[in-house]
Short mmCIF file of C-alpha atoms in Angstrom, two decimals:
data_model
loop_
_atom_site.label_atom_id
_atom_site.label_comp_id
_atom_site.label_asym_id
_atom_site.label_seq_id
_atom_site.Cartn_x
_atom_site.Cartn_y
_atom_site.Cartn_z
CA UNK A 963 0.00 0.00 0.00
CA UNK A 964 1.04 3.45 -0.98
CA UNK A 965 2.65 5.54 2.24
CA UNK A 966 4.31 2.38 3.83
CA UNK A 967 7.63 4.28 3.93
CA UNK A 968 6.31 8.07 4.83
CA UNK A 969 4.07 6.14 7.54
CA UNK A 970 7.32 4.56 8.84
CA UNK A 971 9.34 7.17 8.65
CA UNK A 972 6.66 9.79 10.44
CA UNK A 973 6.20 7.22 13.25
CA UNK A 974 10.02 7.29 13.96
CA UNK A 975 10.40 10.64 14.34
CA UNK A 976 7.31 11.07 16.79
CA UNK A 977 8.43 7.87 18.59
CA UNK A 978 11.31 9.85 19.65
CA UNK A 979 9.46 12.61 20.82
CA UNK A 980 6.71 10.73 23.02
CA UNK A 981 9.96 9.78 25.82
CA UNK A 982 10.18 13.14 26.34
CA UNK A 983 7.70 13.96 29.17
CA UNK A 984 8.41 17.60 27.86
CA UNK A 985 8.87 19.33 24.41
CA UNK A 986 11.52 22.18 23.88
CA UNK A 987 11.44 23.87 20.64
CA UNK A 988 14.77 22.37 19.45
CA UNK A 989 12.75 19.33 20.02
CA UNK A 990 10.31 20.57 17.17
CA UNK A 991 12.75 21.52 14.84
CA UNK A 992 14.32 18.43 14.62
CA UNK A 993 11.09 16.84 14.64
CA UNK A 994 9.88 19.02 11.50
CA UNK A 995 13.14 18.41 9.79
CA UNK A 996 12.49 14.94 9.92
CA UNK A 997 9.28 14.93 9.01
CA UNK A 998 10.07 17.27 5.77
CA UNK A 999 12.39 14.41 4.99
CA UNK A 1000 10.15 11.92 4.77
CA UNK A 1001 7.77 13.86 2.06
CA UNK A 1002 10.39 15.01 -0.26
CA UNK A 1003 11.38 10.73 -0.01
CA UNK A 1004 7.35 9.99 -0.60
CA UNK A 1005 7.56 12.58 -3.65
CA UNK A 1006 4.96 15.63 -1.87
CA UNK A 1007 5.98 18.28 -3.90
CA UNK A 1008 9.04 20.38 -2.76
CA UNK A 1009 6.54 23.90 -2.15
CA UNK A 1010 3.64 21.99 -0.84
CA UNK A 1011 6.36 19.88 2.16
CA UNK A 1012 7.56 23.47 2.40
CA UNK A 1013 4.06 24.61 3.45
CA UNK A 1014 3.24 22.29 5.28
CA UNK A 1015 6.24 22.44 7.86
CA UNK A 1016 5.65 25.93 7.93
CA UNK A 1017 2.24 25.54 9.09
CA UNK A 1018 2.96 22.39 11.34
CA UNK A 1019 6.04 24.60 13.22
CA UNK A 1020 3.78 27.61 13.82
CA UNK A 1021 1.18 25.82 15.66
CA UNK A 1022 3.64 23.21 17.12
CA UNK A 1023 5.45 25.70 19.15
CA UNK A 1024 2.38 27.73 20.38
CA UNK A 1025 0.90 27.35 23.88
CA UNK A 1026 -1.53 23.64 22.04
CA UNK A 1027 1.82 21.70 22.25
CA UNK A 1028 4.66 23.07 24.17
CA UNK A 1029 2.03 23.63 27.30
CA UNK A 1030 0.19 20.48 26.48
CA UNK A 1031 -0.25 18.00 29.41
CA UNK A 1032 0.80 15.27 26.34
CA UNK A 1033 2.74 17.43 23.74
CA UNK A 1034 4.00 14.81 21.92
CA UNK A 1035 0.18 13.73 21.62
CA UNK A 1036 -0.31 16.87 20.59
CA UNK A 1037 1.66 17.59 17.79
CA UNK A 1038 0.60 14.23 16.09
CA UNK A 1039 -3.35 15.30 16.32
CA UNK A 1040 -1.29 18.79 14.31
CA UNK A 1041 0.37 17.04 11.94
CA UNK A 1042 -2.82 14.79 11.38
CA UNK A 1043 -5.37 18.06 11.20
CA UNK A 1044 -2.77 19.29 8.98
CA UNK A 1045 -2.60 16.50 6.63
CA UNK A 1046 -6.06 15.86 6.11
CA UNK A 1047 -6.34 19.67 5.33
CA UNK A 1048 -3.78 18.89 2.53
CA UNK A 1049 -5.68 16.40 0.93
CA UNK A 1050 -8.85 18.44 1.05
CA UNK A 1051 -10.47 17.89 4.64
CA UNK A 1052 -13.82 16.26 3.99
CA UNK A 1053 -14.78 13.26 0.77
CA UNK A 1054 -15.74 15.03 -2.43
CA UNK A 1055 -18.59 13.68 -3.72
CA UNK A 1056 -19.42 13.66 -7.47
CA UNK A 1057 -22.10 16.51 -8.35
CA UNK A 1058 -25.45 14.53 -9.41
CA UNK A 1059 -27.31 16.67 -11.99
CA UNK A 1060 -30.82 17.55 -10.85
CA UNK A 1061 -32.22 16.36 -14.72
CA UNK A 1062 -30.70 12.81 -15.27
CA UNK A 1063 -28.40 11.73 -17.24
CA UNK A 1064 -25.55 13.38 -15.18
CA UNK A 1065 -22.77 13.30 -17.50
CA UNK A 1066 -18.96 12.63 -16.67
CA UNK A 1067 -16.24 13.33 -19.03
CA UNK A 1068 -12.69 10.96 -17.91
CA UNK A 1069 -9.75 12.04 -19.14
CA UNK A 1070 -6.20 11.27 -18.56
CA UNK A 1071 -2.78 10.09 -20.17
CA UNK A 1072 -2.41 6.28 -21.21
CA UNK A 1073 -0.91 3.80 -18.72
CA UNK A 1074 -3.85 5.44 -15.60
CA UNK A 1075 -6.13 2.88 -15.88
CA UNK A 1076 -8.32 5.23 -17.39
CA UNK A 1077 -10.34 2.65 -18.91
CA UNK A 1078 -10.93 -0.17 -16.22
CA UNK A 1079 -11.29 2.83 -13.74
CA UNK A 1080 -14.22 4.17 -15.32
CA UNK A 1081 -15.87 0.69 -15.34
CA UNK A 1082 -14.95 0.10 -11.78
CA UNK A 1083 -16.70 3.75 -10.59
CA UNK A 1084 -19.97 2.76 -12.82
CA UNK A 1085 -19.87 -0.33 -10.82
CA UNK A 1086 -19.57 1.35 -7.77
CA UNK A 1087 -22.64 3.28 -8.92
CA UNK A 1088 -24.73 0.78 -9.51
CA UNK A 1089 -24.29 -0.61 -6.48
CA UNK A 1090 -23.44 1.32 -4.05
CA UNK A 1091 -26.09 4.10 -4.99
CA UNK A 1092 -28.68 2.73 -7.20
CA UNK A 1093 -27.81 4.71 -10.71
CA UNK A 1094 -27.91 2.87 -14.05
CA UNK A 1095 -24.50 4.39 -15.62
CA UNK A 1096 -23.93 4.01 -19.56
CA UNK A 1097 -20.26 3.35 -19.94
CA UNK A 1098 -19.38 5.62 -23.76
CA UNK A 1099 -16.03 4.50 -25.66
CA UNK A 1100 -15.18 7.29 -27.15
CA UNK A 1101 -11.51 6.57 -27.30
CA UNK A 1102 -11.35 5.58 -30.70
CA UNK A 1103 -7.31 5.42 -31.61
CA UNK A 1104 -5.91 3.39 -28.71
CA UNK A 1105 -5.97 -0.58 -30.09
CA UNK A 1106 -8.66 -2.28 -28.30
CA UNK A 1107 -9.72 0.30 -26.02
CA UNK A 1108 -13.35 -0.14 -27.06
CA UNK A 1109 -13.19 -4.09 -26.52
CA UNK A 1110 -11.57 -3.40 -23.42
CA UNK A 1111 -14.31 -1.45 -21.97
CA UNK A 1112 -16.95 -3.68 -23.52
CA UNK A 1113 -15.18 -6.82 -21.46
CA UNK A 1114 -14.91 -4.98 -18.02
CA UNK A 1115 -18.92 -3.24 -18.91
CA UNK A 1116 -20.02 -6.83 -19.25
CA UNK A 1117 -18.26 -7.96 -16.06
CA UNK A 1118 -20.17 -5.82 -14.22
CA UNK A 1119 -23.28 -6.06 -16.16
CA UNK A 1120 -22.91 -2.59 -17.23
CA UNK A 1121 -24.11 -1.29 -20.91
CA UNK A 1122 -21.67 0.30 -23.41
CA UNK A 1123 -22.26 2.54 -26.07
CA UNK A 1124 -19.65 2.25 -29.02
CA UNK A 1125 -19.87 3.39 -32.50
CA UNK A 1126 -16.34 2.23 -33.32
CA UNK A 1127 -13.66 4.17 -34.65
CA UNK A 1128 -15.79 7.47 -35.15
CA UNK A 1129 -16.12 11.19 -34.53
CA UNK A 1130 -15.56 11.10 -30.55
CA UNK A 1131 -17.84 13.58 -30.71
CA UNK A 1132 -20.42 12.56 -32.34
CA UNK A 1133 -20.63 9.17 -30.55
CA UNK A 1134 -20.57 11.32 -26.67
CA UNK A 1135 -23.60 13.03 -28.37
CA UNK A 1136 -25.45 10.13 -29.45
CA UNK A 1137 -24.63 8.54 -26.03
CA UNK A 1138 -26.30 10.74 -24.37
CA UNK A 1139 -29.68 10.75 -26.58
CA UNK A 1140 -29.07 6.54 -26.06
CA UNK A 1141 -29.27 7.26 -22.29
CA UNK A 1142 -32.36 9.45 -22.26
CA UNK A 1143 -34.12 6.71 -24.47
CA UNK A 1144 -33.16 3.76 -22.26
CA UNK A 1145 -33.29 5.33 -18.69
CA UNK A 1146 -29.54 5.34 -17.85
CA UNK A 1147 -28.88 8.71 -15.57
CA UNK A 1148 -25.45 8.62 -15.48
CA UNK A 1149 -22.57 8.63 -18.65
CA UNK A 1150 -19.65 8.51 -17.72
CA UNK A 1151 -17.29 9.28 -21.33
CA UNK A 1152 -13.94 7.31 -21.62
CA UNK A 1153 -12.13 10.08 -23.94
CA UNK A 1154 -8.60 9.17 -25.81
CA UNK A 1155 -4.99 9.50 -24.06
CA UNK A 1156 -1.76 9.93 -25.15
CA UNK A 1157 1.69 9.29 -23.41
CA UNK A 1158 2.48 13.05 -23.46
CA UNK A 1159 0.45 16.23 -23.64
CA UNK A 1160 0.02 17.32 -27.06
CA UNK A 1161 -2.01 20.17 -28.59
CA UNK A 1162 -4.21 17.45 -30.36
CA UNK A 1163 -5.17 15.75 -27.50
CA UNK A 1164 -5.85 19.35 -25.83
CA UNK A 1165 -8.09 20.31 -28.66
CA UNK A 1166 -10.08 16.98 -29.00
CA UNK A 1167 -10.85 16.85 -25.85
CA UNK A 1168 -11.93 20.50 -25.52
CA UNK A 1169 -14.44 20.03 -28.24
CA UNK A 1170 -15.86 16.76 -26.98
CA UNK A 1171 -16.50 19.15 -23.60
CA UNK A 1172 -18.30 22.30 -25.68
CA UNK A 1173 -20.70 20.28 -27.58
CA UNK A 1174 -21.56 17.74 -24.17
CA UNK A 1175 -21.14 20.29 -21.61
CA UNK A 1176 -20.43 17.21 -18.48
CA UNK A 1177 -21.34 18.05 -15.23
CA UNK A 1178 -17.90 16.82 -14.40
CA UNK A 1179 -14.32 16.16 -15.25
CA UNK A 1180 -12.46 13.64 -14.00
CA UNK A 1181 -8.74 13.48 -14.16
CA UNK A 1182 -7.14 9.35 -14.01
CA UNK A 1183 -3.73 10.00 -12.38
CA UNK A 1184 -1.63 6.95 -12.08
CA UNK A 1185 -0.54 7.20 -8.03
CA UNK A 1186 2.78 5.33 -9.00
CA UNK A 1187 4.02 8.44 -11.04
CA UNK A 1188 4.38 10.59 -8.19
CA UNK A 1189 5.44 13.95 -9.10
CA UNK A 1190 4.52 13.20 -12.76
CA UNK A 1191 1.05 12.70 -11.98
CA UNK A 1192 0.79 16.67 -10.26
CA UNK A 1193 2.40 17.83 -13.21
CA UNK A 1194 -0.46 16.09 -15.51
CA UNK A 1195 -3.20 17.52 -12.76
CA UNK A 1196 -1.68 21.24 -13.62
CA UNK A 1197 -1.81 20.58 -16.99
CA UNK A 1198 -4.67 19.15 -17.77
CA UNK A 1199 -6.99 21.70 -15.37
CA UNK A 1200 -5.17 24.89 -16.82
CA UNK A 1201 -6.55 23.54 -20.85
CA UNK A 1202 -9.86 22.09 -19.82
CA UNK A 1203 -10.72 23.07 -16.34
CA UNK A 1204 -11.39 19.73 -14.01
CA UNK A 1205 -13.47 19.04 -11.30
CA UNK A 1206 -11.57 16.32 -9.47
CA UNK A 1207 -8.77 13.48 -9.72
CA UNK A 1208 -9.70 9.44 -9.58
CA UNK A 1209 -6.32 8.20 -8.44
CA UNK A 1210 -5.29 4.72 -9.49
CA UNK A 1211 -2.84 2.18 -8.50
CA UNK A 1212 -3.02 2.98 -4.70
CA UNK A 1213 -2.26 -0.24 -3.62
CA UNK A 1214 1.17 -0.59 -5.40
CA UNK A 1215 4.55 0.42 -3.80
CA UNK A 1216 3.51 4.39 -4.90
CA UNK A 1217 5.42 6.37 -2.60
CA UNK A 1218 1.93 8.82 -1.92
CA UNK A 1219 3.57 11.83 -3.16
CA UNK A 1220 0.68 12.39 -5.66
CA UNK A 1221 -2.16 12.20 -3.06
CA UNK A 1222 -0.62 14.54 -0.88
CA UNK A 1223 0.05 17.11 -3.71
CA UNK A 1224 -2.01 17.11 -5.82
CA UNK A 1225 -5.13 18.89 -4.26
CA UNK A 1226 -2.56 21.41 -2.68
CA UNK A 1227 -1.67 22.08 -6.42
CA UNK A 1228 -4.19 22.03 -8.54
CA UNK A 1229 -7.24 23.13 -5.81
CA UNK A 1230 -9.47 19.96 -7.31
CA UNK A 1231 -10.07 17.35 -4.82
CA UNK A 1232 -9.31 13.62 -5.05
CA UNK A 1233 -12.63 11.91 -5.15
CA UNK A 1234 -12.35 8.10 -5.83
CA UNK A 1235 -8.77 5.72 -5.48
CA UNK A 1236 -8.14 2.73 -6.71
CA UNK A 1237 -7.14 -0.01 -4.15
CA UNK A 1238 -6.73 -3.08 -6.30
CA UNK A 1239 -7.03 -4.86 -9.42
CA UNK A 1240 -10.02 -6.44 -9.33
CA UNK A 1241 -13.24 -4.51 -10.61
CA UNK A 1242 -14.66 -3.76 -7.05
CA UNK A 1243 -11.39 -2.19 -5.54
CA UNK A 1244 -12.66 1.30 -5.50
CA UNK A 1245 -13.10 3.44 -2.65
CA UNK A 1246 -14.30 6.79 -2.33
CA UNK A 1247 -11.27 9.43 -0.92
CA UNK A 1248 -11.51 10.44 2.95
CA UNK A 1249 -8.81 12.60 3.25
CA UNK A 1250 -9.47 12.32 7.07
CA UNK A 1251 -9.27 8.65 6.93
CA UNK A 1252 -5.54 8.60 5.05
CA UNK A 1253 -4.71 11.20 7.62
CA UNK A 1254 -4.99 8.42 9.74
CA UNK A 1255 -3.43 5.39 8.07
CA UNK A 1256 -0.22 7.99 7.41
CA UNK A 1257 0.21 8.34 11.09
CA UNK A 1258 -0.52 4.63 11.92
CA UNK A 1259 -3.83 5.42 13.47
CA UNK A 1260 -6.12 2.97 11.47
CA UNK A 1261 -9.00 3.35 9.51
CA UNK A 1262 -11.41 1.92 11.54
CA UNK A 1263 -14.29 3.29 9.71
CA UNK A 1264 -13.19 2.27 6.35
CA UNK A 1265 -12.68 -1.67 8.40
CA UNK A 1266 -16.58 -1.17 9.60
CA UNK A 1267 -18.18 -0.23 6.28
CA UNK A 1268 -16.06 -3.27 4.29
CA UNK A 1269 -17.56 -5.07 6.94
CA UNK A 1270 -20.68 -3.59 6.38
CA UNK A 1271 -21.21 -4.97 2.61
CA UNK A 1272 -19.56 -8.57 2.97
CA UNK A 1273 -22.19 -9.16 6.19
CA UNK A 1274 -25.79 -8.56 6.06
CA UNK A 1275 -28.03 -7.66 8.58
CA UNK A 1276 -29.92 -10.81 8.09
CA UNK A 1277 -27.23 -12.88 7.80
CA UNK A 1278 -25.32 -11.99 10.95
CA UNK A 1279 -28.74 -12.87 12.83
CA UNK A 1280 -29.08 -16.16 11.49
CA UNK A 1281 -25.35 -17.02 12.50
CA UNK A 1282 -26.01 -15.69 16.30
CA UNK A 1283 -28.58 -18.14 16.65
CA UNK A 1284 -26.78 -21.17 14.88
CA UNK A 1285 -23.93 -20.44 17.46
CA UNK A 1286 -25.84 -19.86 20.55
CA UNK A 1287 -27.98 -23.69 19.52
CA UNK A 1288 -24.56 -25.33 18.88
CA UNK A 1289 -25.29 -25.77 14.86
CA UNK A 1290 -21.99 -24.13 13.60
CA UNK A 1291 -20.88 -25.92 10.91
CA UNK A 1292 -18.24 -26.43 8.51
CA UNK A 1293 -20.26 -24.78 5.57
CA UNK A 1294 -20.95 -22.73 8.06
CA UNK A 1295 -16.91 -21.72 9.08
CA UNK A 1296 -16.30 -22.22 5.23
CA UNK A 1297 -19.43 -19.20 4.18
CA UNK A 1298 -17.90 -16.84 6.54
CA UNK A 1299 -14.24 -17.15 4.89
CA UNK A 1300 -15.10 -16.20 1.57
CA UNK A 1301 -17.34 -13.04 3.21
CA UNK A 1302 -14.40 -12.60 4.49
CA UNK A 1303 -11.99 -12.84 1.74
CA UNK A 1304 -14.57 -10.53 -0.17
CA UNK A 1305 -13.00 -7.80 1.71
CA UNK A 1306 -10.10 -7.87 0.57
CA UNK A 1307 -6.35 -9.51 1.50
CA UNK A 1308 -5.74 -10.03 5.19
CA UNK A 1309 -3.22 -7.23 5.35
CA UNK A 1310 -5.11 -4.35 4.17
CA UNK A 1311 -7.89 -5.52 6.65
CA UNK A 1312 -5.23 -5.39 9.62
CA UNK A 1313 -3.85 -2.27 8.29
CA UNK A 1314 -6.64 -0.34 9.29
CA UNK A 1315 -6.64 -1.54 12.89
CA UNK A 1316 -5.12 0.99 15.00
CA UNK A 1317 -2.16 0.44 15.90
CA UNK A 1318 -0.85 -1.99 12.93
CA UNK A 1319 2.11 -0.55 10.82
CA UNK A 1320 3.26 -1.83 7.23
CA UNK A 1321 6.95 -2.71 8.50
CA UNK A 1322 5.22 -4.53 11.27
CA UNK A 1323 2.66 -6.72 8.92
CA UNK A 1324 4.84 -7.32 6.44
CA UNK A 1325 7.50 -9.25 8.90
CA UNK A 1326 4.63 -10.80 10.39
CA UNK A 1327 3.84 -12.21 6.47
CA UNK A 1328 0.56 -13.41 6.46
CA UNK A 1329 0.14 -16.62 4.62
CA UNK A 1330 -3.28 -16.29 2.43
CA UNK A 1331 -1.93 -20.03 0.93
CA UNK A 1332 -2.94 -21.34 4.62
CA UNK A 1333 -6.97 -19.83 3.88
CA UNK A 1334 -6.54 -21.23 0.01
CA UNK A 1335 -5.43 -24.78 1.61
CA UNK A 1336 -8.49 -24.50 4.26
CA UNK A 1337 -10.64 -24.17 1.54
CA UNK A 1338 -9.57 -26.79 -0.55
CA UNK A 1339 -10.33 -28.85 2.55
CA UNK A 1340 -13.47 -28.28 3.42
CA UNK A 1341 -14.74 -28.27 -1.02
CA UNK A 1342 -13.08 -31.81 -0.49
CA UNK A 1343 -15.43 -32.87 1.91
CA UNK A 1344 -19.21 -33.85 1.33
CA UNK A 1345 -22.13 -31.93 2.55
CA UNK A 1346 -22.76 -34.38 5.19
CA UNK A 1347 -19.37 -33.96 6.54
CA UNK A 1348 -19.37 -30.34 6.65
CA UNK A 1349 -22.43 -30.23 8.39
CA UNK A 1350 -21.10 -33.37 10.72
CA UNK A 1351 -17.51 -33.34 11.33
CA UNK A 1352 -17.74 -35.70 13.97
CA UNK A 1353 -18.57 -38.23 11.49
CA UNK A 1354 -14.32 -37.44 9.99
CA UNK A 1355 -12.75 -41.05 10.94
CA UNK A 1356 -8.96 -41.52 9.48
CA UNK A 1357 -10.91 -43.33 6.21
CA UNK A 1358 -12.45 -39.43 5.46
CA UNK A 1359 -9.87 -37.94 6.73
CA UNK A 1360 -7.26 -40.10 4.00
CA UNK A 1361 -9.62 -39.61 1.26
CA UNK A 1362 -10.36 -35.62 2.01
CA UNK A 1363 -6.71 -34.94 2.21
CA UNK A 1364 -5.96 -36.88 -1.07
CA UNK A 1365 -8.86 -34.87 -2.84
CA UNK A 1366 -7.28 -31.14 -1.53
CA UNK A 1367 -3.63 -31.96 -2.51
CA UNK A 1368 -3.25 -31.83 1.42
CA UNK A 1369 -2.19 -34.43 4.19
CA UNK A 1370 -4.04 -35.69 7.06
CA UNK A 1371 -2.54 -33.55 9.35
CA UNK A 1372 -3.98 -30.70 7.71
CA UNK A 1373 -7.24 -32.22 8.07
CA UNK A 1374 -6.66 -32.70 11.47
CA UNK A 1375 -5.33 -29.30 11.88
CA UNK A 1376 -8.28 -27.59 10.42
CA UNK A 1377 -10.58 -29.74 12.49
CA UNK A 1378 -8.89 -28.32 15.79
CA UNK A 1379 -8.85 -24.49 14.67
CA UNK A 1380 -12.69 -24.99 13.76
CA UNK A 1381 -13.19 -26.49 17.75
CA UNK A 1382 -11.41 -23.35 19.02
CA UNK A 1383 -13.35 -21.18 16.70
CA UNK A 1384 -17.10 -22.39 17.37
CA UNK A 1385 -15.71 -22.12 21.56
CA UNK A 1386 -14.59 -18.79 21.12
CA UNK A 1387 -17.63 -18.03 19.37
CA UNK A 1388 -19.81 -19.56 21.80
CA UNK A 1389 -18.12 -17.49 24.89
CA UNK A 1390 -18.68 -14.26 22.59
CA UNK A 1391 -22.59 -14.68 22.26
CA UNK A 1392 -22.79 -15.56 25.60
CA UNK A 1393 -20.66 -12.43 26.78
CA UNK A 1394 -19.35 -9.99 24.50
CA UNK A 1395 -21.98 -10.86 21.12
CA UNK A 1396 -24.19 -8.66 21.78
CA UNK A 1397 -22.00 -5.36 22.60
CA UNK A 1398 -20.70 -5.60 19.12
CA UNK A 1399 -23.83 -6.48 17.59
CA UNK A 1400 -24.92 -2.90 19.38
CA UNK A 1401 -21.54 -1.54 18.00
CA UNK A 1402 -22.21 -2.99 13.88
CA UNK A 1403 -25.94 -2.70 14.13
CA UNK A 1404 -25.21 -6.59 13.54
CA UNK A 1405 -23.15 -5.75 9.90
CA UNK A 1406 -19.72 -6.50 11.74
CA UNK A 1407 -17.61 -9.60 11.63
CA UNK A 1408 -19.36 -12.82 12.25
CA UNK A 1409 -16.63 -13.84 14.73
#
């Protein structure tokens, strides 16, 4: 995940302020010089670090810190008000016209994702908020671009307008009459890239906005270009004007230079990142929230609403009673993995518990082979032994082991950790089950 090393980095530095039981302002200079270390190393633009120290040191050695009961507390909750002020203090939703369709111009250089992005947001849309988006290909010179979007649209059982290699122009027009015809209220245009900025690309794309007038830009920045991406951001909002930036590639080894800069830069918020590869890897941007993963504070809200759409109300309910009657079963255990793994890998999840670090979860290096290997187990088995393991003899045992490339030990193995599990969960309903059911409204984790 992008930040790893700024996160580190920041944490270090603070670490050796909070033995000091008091701050002197030496203490925050060297502190601050640190700290505008580790941005120019993440990539933050050189004049936005510079800012942002400035503004850090002025309130760090005013009467909030150096008098603090807790300075050292105190300059973190700074540094974190002052980072999620960078990055644009509250989400920035996208602007929903009051007449449907509301329409949503993408642009962006090739090699952002520009494409798959755009299918991932409709997506999002459709699910997340009810709309019925109309993906448009309008990039008409890029080889396969239009099959590309037609692949991804049809993964997510979204409709795409294509015309093939037209007037881009002329097909963002017809889109749009296609869309008031057929219900969709939101269009989101894929428009043509280019590996540079050129005049051509400029000029194309400033027609296709005068004759569809969007309700919205959106700029595709690849997050792994760092200081390249701001660059593009300034360019592309001085010919054209944007509303807002959909950052991509998040989850790589980006050093988080772009997300940090490029509101500070341009003025146009960050309003969706991508997290992942896979189609549903798209989050909305809470600058409050990095704020907090930066600083290795969590993300605990973030945690609660993933939590939120892999575990249904109903569902939870029906699991509390199966565990309170003794009926847990290996479907059962085997059901609330994949909810589980629908939330992504194991060490983004932890990652947004407070107190977790990168450096920290990546030496612990959690083995997502061990979940693959538990569920070749359990498929092995038949649905009377998953809803009887007591019935597992060495005979099944052999035989499920042979069927799951595994050995019996595994077997046995899995059939101990599923014991502790339906005991721990048994203590929880009978104790602490209902606190967090309170806590979730019941959409938490099942155990």
């Amino acid at each position: 995940m992008a930040f790893e090393g700024l996160s580190e980095k920041l944490n270090a530095a603070f670490q050796k302020l909070r033995k000091k039981g008091r701050l002197t302002e030496k203490d925050i200079k060297e502190a601050m010089r640190e700290v505008r270390i580790a941005l120019l190393e993440a990539d933050v633009n050189f004049k936005v670090a510079r800012d942002f120290i400035a503004r850090v040191s002025e309130r760090a050695v005013g009467v909030e810190v150096l008098e603090g009961l807790n300075p050292a507390q105190q300059l973190i909750k700074v540094v974190n008000e002052e980072l999620t002020e960078l990055m644009g203090s509250t989400n920035s939703k996208i602007m929903i016209a009051p007449k449907p369709p509301t329409v949503i111009m993408f642009v962006g250089l090739q090699g952002a994702g520009k494409t798959t992005n755009i299918a991932k947001l409709g997506g999002y849309l459709a699910k997340k908020q009810n709309k019925r988006p109309l993906l448009v290909a309008c990039d008409v010179y890029r080889p396969a671009a239009i099959q590309q979007l037609e692949v991804v649209g049809k993964q997510l059982d979204l409709p795409v307008f294509q015309q093939g290699a037209g007037n881009p122009v002329e097909i963002a027009q017809a889109a749009i009459d296609h869309a008031l015809k057929n219900g969709n209220d939101m269009v989101l245009i894929d428009t043509a890239g280019r590996l540079h900025i050129d005049e051509t690309l400029m000029d194309e794309l400033k027609s296709i906005k005068s004759e569809v007038k969007p309700h919205e830009i959106i700029l595709v920045l690849d997050a792994m270009t760092g200081q390249d991406a701001v660059n593009a951001a300034s360019a592309f909002d001085e010919a054209l004007g944007i509303d807002g930036v959909y950052l991509t590639k998040l989850d790589g080894d980006a050093r988080g230079g772009a997300a940090l800069s490029v509101r500070a830069v341009t003025g146009k918020p960050i309003k969706f990142i991508g997290v992942g590869e896979k189609l549903d890897q798209i989050e909305p941007f809470h600058p409050e929230r990095m704020a907090s993963r930066i600083l290795g504070m969590g993300d605990v809200l973030s945690l609660i609403e993933k939590a939120q759409t892999a575990f249904d109300e109903k569902s939870a309910a029906e699991l509390e009673q199966k565990i309170r009657a003794n009926r847990f079963t290996l479907s059962d255990f085997y059901e609330q993995m994949k909810q589980m793994k629908s939330m992504g890998s194991m060490t983004d999840l932890l990652g947004m518990i407070p107190g977790m670090n990168a450096k920290a979860l990546s030496g612990a290096q959690i083995d997502e082979r061990a979940l693959a290997r538990t569920e070749a187990i359990i498929l092995s088995m038949t649905p009377y032994e998953r809803e009887n393991p007591k019935v597992l003899g060495f005979a099944r045992k052999k035989r499920i082991a042979a069927g799951s490339g595994t050995k019996v030990e595994d077997v046995n193995r899995l059939l101990k950790q599923f014991e502790a599990s339906c005991k721990m969960m048994k203590q929880m309903t009978d104790g602490g089950m209902k606190k967090m059911a309170k806590f979730g409204k019941r959409r938490g984790f099942p155990f």
